[in-house]
Short mmCIF file of C-alpha atoms in Angstrom, two decimals:
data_model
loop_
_atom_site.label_atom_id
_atom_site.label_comp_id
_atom_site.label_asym_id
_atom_site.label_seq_id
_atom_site.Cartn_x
_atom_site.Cartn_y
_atom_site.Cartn_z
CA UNK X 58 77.08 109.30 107.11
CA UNK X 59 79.90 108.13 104.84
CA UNK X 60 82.59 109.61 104.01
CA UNK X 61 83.43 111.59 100.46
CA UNK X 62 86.41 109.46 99.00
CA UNK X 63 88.69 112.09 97.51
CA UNK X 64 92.05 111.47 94.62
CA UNK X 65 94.98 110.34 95.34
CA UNK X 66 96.49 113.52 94.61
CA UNK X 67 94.04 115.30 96.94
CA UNK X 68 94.89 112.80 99.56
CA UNK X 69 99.21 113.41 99.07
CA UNK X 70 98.27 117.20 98.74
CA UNK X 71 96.49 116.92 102.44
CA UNK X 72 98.98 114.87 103.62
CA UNK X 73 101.49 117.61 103.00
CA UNK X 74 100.39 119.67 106.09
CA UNK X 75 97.61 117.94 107.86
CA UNK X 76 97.29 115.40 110.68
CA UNK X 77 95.50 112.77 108.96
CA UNK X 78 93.87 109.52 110.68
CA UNK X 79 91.02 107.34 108.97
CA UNK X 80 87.18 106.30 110.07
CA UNK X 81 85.03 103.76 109.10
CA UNK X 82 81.60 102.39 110.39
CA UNK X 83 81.22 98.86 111.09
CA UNK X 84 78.51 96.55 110.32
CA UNK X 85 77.53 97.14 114.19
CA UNK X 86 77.57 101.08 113.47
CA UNK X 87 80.52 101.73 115.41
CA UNK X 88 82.87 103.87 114.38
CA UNK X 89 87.03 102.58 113.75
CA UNK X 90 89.65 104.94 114.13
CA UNK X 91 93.23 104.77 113.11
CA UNK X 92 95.55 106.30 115.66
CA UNK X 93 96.35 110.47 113.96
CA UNK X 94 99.31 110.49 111.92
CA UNK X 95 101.21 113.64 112.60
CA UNK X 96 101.03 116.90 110.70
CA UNK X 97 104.90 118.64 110.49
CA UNK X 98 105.81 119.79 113.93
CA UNK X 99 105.29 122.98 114.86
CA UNK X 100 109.13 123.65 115.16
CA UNK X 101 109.97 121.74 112.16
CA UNK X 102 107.23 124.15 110.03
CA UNK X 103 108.43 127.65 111.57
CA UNK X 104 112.21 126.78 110.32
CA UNK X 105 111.14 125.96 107.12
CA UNK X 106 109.14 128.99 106.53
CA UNK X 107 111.84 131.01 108.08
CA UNK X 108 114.32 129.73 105.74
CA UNK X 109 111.98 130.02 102.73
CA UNK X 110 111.28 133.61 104.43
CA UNK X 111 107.39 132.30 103.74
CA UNK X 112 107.62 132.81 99.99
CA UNK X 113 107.41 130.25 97.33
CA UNK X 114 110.45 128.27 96.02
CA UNK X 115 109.00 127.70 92.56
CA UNK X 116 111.36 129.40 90.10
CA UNK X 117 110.01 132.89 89.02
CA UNK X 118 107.39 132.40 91.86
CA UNK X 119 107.63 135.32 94.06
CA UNK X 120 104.24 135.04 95.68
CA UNK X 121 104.14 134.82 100.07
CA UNK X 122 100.13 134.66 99.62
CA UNK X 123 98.64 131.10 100.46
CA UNK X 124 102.07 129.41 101.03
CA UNK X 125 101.83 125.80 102.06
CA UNK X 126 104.68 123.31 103.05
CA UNK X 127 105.34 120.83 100.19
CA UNK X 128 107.69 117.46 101.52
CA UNK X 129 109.61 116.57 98.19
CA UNK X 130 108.89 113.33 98.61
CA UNK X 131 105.48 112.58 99.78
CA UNK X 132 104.45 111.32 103.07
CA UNK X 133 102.94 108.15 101.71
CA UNK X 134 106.08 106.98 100.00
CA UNK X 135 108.35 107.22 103.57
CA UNK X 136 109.06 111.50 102.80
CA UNK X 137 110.06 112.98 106.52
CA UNK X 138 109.39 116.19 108.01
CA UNK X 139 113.44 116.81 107.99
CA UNK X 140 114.32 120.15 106.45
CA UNK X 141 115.79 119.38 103.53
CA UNK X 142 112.33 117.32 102.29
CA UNK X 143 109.93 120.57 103.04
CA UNK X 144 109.33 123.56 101.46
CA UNK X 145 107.29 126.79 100.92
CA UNK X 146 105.06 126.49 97.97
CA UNK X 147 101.95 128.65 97.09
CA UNK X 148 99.20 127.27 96.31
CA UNK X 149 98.86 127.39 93.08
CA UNK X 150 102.08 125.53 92.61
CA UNK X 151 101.03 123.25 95.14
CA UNK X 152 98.68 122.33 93.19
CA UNK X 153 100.68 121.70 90.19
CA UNK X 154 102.26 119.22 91.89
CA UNK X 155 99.86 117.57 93.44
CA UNK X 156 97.27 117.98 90.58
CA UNK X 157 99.19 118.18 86.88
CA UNK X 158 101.84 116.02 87.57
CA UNK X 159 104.96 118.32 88.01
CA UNK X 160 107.85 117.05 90.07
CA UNK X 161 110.25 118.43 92.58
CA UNK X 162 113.73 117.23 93.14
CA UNK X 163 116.60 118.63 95.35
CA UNK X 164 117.29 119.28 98.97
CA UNK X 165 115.32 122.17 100.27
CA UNK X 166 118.21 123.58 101.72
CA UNK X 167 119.50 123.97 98.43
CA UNK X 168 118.27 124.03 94.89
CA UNK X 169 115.49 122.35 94.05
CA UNK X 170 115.05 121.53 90.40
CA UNK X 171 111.20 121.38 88.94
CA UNK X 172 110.66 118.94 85.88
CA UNK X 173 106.84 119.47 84.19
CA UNK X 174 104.47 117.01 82.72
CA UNK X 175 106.25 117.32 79.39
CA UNK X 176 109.93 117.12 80.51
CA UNK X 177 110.85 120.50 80.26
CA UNK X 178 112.77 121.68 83.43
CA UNK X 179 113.59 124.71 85.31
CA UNK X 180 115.99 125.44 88.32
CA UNK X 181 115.21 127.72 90.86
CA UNK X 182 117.33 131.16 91.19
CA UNK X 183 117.62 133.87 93.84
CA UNK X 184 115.78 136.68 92.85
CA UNK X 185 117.72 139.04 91.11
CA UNK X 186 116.00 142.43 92.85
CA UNK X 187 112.53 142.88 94.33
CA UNK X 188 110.02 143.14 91.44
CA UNK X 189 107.43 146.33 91.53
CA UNK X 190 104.41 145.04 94.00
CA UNK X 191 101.33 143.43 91.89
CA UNK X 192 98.89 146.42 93.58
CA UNK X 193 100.73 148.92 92.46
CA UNK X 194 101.09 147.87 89.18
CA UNK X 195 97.06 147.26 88.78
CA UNK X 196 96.32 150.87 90.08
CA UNK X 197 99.23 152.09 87.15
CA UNK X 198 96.63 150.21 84.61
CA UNK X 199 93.63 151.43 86.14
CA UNK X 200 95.07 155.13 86.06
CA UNK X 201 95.97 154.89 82.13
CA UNK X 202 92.14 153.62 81.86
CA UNK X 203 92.67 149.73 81.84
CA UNK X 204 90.52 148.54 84.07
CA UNK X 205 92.05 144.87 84.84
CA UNK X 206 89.54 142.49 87.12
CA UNK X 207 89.45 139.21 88.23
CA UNK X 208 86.93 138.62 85.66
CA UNK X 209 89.14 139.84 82.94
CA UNK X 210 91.28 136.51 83.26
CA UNK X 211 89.32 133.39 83.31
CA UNK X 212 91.40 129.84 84.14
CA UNK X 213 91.18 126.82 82.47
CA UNK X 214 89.60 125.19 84.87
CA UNK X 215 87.39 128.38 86.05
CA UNK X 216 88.71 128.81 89.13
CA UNK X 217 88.60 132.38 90.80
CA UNK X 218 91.59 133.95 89.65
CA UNK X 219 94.09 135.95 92.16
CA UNK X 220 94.43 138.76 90.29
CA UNK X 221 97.67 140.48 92.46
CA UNK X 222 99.47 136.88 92.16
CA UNK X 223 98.92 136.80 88.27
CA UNK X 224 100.06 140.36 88.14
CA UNK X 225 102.79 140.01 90.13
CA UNK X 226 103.90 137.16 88.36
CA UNK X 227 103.38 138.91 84.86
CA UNK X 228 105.66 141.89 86.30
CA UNK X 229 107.95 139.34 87.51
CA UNK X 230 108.38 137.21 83.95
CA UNK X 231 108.77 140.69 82.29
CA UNK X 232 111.45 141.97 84.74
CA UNK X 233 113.24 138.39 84.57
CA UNK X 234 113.47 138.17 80.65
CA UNK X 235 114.65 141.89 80.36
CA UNK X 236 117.34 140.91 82.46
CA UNK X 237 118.04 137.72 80.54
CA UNK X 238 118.15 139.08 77.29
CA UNK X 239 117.42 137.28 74.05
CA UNK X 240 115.58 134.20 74.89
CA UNK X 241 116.80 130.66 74.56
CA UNK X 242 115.00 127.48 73.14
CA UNK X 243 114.32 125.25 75.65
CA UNK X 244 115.83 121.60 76.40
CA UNK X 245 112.89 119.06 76.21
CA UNK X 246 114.15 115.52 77.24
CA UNK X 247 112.61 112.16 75.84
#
């Protein structure tokens, strides 16, 4: 049986966490294996999540469901497993890098900086207090007779959609720009 061949940016996104090694059948029917190539060490994963405390570095992103280790700069163009290359991304934002072409830059230890497809760019902030929990806020709709399901929101690409992590990341936005004030245009870059 042959193999599915998969994208490029399915392959990087793999790459991210798992231990990869490649097969192929000869013209005799025997199968050729590359040696494994390591997934992040076991060590090298807990400290990252620890220092991420397991919740997604994206800015705004508060969500700790589905969190994957991202290296900055991916495996197949020489990215280590050192710290400062890895970190906690859901994901959905895994995804987005992986999938629509958003970068990271930065050292993990630090601030990382996250550029989209268009050039607009965000830095990532410390959360300014702990935002009202998605369930809770879903049971407030429910009780005042909005009935919000997973159906309600359909994605562009109809996926399933999480409806706690969309809440929670509509209470989060709201929370944020209160605190911001006024808003301000954004920078694009050419």
């Amino acid at each position: 049986i042959k193999g599915l061949p998969i994208s490029q940016a399915a392959y990087e996104r793999l790459r991210c966490s798992a231990s990869v090694a490649h097969e192929r059948t000869r013209d005799d029917g025997s199968i050729e294996r590359t040696p494994t190539l390591e997934s992040i060490p076991r060590p090298v994963r807990r400290a990252v999540l620890l220092r991420d405390d397991r919740t997604c570095r994206w800015p705004g992103c508060t969500s700790r469901y589905r969190i994957q280790v991202h290296h900055l700069i991916f495996r197949s163009n020489g990215g280590s497993h050192e710290l400062w290359n890895l970190a906690c991304l859901c994901e959905i934002h895994h995804h987005a890098v992986h999938d629509r072409a958003w970068t990271i830059e930065g050292d993990a230890n630090g601030t990382l900086t996250i550029t989209s497809p268009h050039g607009r760019i965000a830095t990532e902030q410390a959360p300014i207090i702990e935002i009202e929990p998605a369930r809770k806020a879903a049971h407030e709709q429910a009780r005042t007779g909005r009935h919000i399901t997973e159906k309600t929101i359909s994605t562009a690409t109809n996926e399933p959609c999480d409806l706690h992590w969309v809440v929670g990341a509509i209470c989060d936005n709201v929370h944020t720009h209160r605190q911001r004030g006024p808003a301000e245009p954004l920078q694009e870059t050419n």
